[in-house]
XYZ file of C-alpha atoms in Angstrom:
408
model
C 24.812 7.938 19.917
C 27.902 9.791 19.831
C 28.388 12.054 17.059
C 26.550 15.693 16.933
C 22.823 15.497 16.260
C 20.852 17.486 13.336
C 17.211 17.967 13.123
C 14.887 17.681 10.259
C 11.549 19.354 11.283
C 8.599 16.843 10.436
C 5.014 17.558 9.955
C 3.923 14.651 11.963
C 6.320 14.296 14.751
C 7.753 17.867 15.089
C 11.781 17.985 14.745
C 13.411 14.591 14.473
C 16.855 13.917 15.058
C 19.836 13.145 12.911
C 23.259 11.829 13.663
C 25.739 12.703 11.401
C 26.370 9.462 9.272
C 22.333 9.322 8.925
C 22.887 12.704 7.157
C 25.226 11.247 4.921
C 23.125 8.598 3.648
C 20.600 10.634 3.416
C 21.857 13.039 1.092
C 22.939 9.790 -0.909
C 21.485 10.466 -4.363
C 19.502 6.963 -4.421
C 18.012 8.309 -1.027
C 17.209 12.006 -2.539
C 15.483 10.247 -4.975
C 12.742 9.546 -2.648
C 11.332 13.240 -2.803
C 10.251 13.031 -5.728
C 8.322 9.730 -5.298
C 5.075 10.110 -3.395
C 3.943 7.749 -0.972
C 0.606 7.569 -2.237
C 1.334 7.848 -6.103
C -1.761 9.063 -7.926
C -3.951 9.680 -4.800
C -3.830 13.631 -5.220
C -6.134 13.153 -7.928
C -8.462 12.282 -5.531
C -6.990 14.156 -1.994
C -5.082 17.352 -3.251
C -3.005 17.287 -0.054
C -1.789 13.640 -0.491
C 1.658 14.685 -2.312
C 4.052 13.802 0.445
C 6.370 11.502 -0.132
C 8.946 8.462 -0.045
C 11.634 10.398 1.617
C 9.275 12.109 4.347
C 7.997 8.446 5.474
C 11.127 6.800 5.863
C 12.429 9.480 7.993
C 9.119 8.893 10.000
C 9.820 5.241 10.038
C 13.211 5.657 11.076
C 11.702 7.867 13.795
C 9.295 5.182 15.288
C 11.716 2.294 14.588
C 14.225 4.536 16.995
C 11.685 4.959 19.522
C 10.856 1.549 19.701
C 14.072 0.029 19.648
C 14.656 2.372 22.566
C 11.721 1.316 24.647
C 12.747 -2.365 23.733
C 16.256 -1.597 25.807
C 18.345 -2.199 22.704
C 21.965 -2.008 22.297
C 23.114 1.268 20.622
C 24.724 -0.309 17.880
C 21.116 -1.839 17.129
C 19.612 0.986 17.971
C 21.657 2.617 15.011
C 20.826 -0.302 12.823
C 17.006 -0.072 13.164
C 17.125 3.717 12.772
C 19.296 3.035 9.407
C 17.099 0.128 8.399
C 14.132 2.542 8.973
C 15.321 5.116 6.612
C 16.364 2.789 3.942
C 13.533 0.137 4.101
C 11.848 2.202 1.167
C 14.979 2.669 -0.985
C 13.954 0.589 -3.996
C 10.960 1.628 -4.363
C 9.646 2.892 -7.926
C 7.645 5.852 -9.143
C 4.726 6.440 -7.705
C 5.367 3.917 -5.126
C 3.110 0.462 -5.313
C 1.253 1.939 -8.276
C 4.072 0.947 -10.403
C 5.152 -2.304 -8.797
C 1.744 -3.982 -9.712
C 3.416 -4.146 -13.398
C 6.813 -5.364 -12.097
C 8.024 -8.711 -12.332
C 10.541 -7.494 -9.048
C 9.111 -6.257 -5.984
C 10.873 -3.397 -3.982
C 12.335 -5.268 -1.619
C 14.399 -6.647 -4.063
C 15.399 -3.642 -5.643
C 16.115 -2.130 -2.633
C 18.126 -5.064 -1.543
C 20.295 -4.634 -5.047
C 20.437 -0.429 -4.158
C 22.060 -1.366 -0.697
C 24.129 -4.204 -1.686
C 25.640 -3.190 -5.269
C 25.426 0.483 -5.637
C 27.368 3.462 -3.900
C 25.310 3.354 -1.337
C 26.973 -0.117 -0.433
C 30.414 1.979 0.446
C 28.788 4.372 2.541
C 27.493 1.964 4.959
C 30.078 -0.425 5.317
C 31.791 2.046 7.261
C 29.643 1.091 10.008
C 27.105 -1.512 9.288
C 26.939 -4.718 7.714
C 24.698 -4.179 4.747
C 23.068 -7.841 4.900
C 21.919 -7.573 7.817
C 20.227 -4.101 6.784
C 18.504 -6.405 4.021
C 17.288 -8.747 6.284
C 15.799 -6.204 8.830
C 13.949 -4.471 5.890
C 12.525 -8.166 4.892
C 11.517 -9.139 8.525
C 14.170 -10.997 8.849
C 16.298 -12.046 12.246
C 15.390 -10.691 15.633
C 14.956 -7.294 14.709
C 13.412 -7.771 11.666
C 9.982 -7.173 13.428
C 9.861 -3.704 14.425
C 10.725 -2.523 10.504
C 8.506 -5.469 8.623
C 6.410 -7.282 10.988
C 2.685 -7.560 11.905
C 2.752 -4.395 14.420
C 5.580 -2.649 12.401
C 6.681 1.031 12.522
C 6.569 0.928 9.011
C 2.971 0.362 8.915
C 2.101 2.927 12.031
C 4.053 5.613 9.796
C 2.071 5.334 7.024
C -1.391 5.143 8.397
C -0.593 8.680 10.661
C 1.079 10.032 7.708
C -1.404 9.291 4.987
C -4.241 10.570 7.336
C -2.665 13.421 7.975
C -1.841 14.749 4.514
C -5.436 13.476 3.106
C -7.343 14.921 5.416
C -9.416 11.770 6.218
C -9.267 11.215 10.247
C -9.339 7.361 10.401
C -5.928 6.379 10.084
C -5.156 8.840 13.899
C -3.613 5.837 15.692
C -1.896 5.655 19.450
C 1.348 4.853 18.594
C 3.119 5.886 21.779
C 0.762 3.327 23.727
C 1.494 0.838 21.184
C 5.140 1.016 21.324
C 5.263 1.303 24.981
C 3.274 -2.429 25.064
C 5.298 -3.941 22.669
C 8.498 -6.561 23.453
C 10.840 -8.823 21.439
C 10.743 -12.097 21.564
C 10.060 -14.263 18.858
C 8.453 -11.346 16.969
C 6.574 -8.420 18.627
C 4.538 -9.450 21.138
C 1.638 -6.639 22.589
C 1.159 -6.827 26.291
C -2.895 -6.948 27.107
C -2.619 -3.248 28.115
C -1.766 -2.063 24.250
C -4.768 -4.097 22.907
C -7.197 -1.368 22.903
C -4.245 0.992 21.226
C -3.886 -2.681 18.705
C -7.927 -2.422 17.864
C -7.771 1.308 17.004
C -4.623 0.557 14.366
C -6.666 -2.018 12.965
C -10.331 -0.078 12.689
C -8.263 2.510 11.050
C -6.427 0.899 8.645
C -9.877 -0.865 7.846
C -11.562 2.352 7.341
C -8.713 3.772 5.267
C -8.584 1.070 2.736
C -11.994 2.026 1.368
C -11.633 6.081 1.738
C -7.763 5.792 0.639
C -5.937 3.364 -0.693
C -8.912 1.064 -2.302
C -10.840 4.243 -3.183
C -12.836 3.396 -6.306
C -11.062 6.275 -8.232
C -7.582 5.280 -6.606
C -8.250 2.065 -8.502
C -8.883 3.242 -11.792
C -6.254 6.002 -11.776
C -3.713 3.002 -10.936
C -4.995 0.938 -13.925
C -5.063 3.601 -16.629
C -0.960 4.195 -15.060
C -0.175 0.277 -14.798
C -1.411 -0.426 -18.236
C 0.399 2.453 -19.764
C 3.445 1.671 -17.849
C 3.319 -2.268 -18.991
C 3.085 -0.899 -22.736
C 6.079 0.915 -22.619
C 8.278 -1.682 -20.893
C 6.865 -4.190 -23.121
C 7.990 -2.020 -25.826
C 11.727 -1.417 -24.276
C 10.952 2.451 -23.773
C 11.467 1.601 -20.096
C 13.590 -0.829 -18.445
C 11.901 -2.300 -15.377
C 15.337 -3.370 -13.942
C 16.242 0.192 -13.806
C 13.274 1.168 -12.005
C 15.127 2.124 -8.855
C 16.811 5.120 -10.908
C 13.424 6.486 -11.821
C 11.301 8.827 -10.197
C 7.654 10.166 -10.743
C 9.234 13.061 -12.976
C 11.108 10.782 -15.187
C 7.945 8.694 -15.684
C 5.358 11.432 -16.514
C 8.210 12.823 -19.223
C 8.005 9.569 -21.017
C 4.783 9.141 -20.980
C 4.025 12.696 -22.449
C 6.881 12.478 -25.002
C 7.512 8.960 -25.851
C 6.490 6.920 -29.325
C 3.622 5.047 -27.400
C 0.458 6.508 -28.469
C -1.213 4.998 -25.502
C 1.073 6.089 -22.860
C 0.876 9.570 -24.320
C -2.842 9.418 -24.376
C -3.172 7.873 -20.698
C -0.896 10.482 -19.393
C -2.853 13.306 -20.940
C -6.410 11.875 -19.375
C -4.400 11.480 -15.892
C -3.042 15.695 -16.541
C -6.847 16.532 -17.309
C -8.379 13.967 -14.587
C -10.581 12.668 -17.579
C -10.950 9.559 -15.582
C -13.056 6.550 -16.682
C -16.085 6.098 -14.715
C -17.379 3.083 -12.686
C -20.328 1.483 -14.392
C -20.765 -1.881 -12.813
C -19.924 -2.957 -9.019
C -20.346 -6.160 -7.011
C -18.992 -5.924 -3.685
C -17.367 -9.610 -2.520
C -19.401 -9.910 0.542
C -22.537 -10.728 -1.853
C -20.434 -14.044 -2.578
C -20.617 -17.409 -0.455
C -17.046 -17.556 -0.902
C -15.637 -14.359 -1.462
C -11.888 -15.551 -1.557
C -12.402 -17.211 -4.607
C -12.477 -14.065 -6.593
C -8.819 -13.688 -5.634
C -8.308 -17.118 -7.639
C -9.399 -15.305 -10.895
C -6.240 -14.894 -13.614
C -5.235 -11.675 -14.959
C -5.524 -13.060 -17.956
C -9.259 -14.112 -17.568
C -9.923 -10.306 -16.512
C -7.871 -9.267 -19.906
C -10.426 -11.696 -21.892
C -13.407 -10.432 -20.427
C -12.233 -6.735 -21.159
C -11.724 -7.417 -24.801
C -15.084 -9.309 -24.927
C -16.910 -6.311 -23.559
C -15.280 -3.840 -25.670
C -16.167 -6.106 -29.238
C -19.337 -6.344 -27.906
C -19.835 -2.571 -26.874
C -17.661 -1.274 -30.151
C -14.875 0.227 -27.868
C -10.992 0.293 -27.547
C -10.507 -2.839 -25.598
C -7.748 -0.663 -23.882
C -10.544 1.576 -22.430
C -12.419 -1.107 -20.558
C -10.905 -1.987 -17.213
C -12.384 -4.748 -14.712
C -10.522 -4.268 -11.165
C -10.618 -6.300 -8.150
C -10.115 -4.382 -4.996
C -6.948 -5.745 -3.251
C -7.135 -8.553 -1.015
C -7.884 -7.172 2.769
C -5.030 -8.816 4.772
C -4.909 -6.820 8.145
C -1.575 -8.825 8.863
C -1.790 -6.918 12.408
C -4.706 -9.444 13.305
C -1.977 -12.175 13.517
C -0.346 -10.376 16.186
C 0.337 -12.605 19.573
C -1.011 -10.748 22.867
C 0.756 -11.688 26.327
C -1.543 -12.701 28.943
C -0.259 -13.767 32.196
C 2.792 -14.908 30.814
C 0.413 -16.771 27.937
C 0.151 -16.262 24.358
C -3.010 -15.906 22.575
C -4.006 -14.190 18.941
C -5.030 -10.629 18.873
C -8.132 -11.868 17.186
C -9.492 -14.477 20.452
C -8.367 -11.397 22.772
C -10.733 -9.091 21.403
C -13.901 -9.162 20.086
C -13.304 -6.481 18.011
C -10.842 -7.796 16.075
C -12.339 -10.566 15.296
C -15.534 -8.962 14.191
C -13.053 -7.022 11.871
C -11.987 -10.371 10.640
C -15.226 -11.679 9.371
C -16.266 -8.235 7.694
C -13.016 -7.391 5.923
C -14.974 -8.350 2.945
C -17.884 -6.477 3.255
C -15.678 -3.450 1.969
C -13.503 -4.868 -1.316
C -15.741 -5.236 -4.914
C -15.126 -6.188 -8.334
C -15.822 -2.888 -10.449
C -16.242 -2.355 -14.628
C -14.971 1.166 -15.603
C -15.626 2.721 -19.139
C -14.886 6.332 -20.858
C -17.565 8.043 -19.402
C -19.474 9.140 -22.558
C -19.848 5.552 -22.816
C -21.490 5.255 -19.698
C -25.199 5.464 -20.240
C -24.595 2.629 -22.626
C -24.185 0.028 -19.470
C -27.319 0.634 -17.954
C -28.277 -3.210 -18.228
C -25.008 -4.493 -17.940
C -24.184 -8.226 -16.569
C -20.789 -8.720 -15.428
C -21.438 -12.383 -15.144
C -22.076 -12.663 -18.853
C -18.162 -12.083 -19.252
C -16.343 -13.220 -15.834
C -16.831 -16.819 -14.409
C -18.309 -14.790 -11.000
C -18.697 -17.235 -7.622
C -21.886 -18.124 -6.185
C -23.915 -15.463 -4.795
C -25.125 -15.787 -0.976
C -28.594 -15.543 -1.602
C -29.885 -15.804 1.940
C -26.923 -13.105 2.659
C -28.623 -10.698 0.292
C -31.993 -11.132 0.991
C -31.059 -10.589 4.675
C -29.409 -7.687 4.151
C -32.110 -6.261 1.566
C -34.612 -7.126 4.310
C -33.282 -4.957 7.287
C -32.908 -2.055 4.791
C -36.818 -2.479 4.011
C -37.222 -2.550 7.925
C -34.964 0.906 8.364
C -37.362 2.723 5.567
């Protein structure tokens, strides 16, 4: 890259070089909006340091994408293309990141495509790139796509490092340099056998970040509160979901505080003052014989159960929440490992990854939340009276119970 470099100081990597053209991309209002969107949404209510933004994460993704592209010995043009794609991969994220996405009918990748191909951002990008190639890379398509969006991609590497750094949760510290130096690009990213330990570390990190940060039980209820209020404001036409790529966190907070929807007003007041419903029932999914069946329960069924609980206990149905933790995907397990010119799935190469694959349902649960002042009324509450739950694995339950007795 021939044009003069500037630097930006990053809290994770130190100085990151920027070309004049990258500075121009960052100076566009579409990119500056990312300064006002928290990477982890409402998680700062649980971890006060988690106020970092999509702006920082996109720069970090560009930085790691560049390092990997150079390691793969790509052409100067492809390195620039990867850097631009890393910068822009989250350009369409709505306010509070994935929190708002849980309500929208359009994923953030589609909104990113719109910003890149239909707004003034397109005019700038077309001075150097084919915008459709950037969109493909962001969506993991084509030869270069897996670098930004794949199984062991740089997006995931950066958010683990950055989220760990800002929350103070140490699990996310991964050896990204060893990962990068042991990846090659063929039909997807292939990991050399020498990088397996680093991949194991990354998977273990995500496994523990899942319950500690991303699916912490308080994270899930504040997200549920926000989403319910957002859904009501969208349904009433107060917020236009097709324009979510224009809103930032402050816009939504201001709308919730001042709009004509009393529920949104109240939810924002509760979030402002950390008045959060309490968990009154929780069942871990590994108690069930077939935990995957939990993810086949329709949201309409859960909503009906919330309404029935509210009616039986004399509560407002909008303040009863049933939440199932997000499906623990861990796509990195699908990574192909090169051993003497033969490819094997990471789960076959690593006993640790194989164990994690089996243990993925040890953490997620289904939980019921109600206002704190109502908590004592739910001491004998039975969720199975309201939701058709999968069959309990009695043998596993008694095995665990017996092991606990032996400990004491």
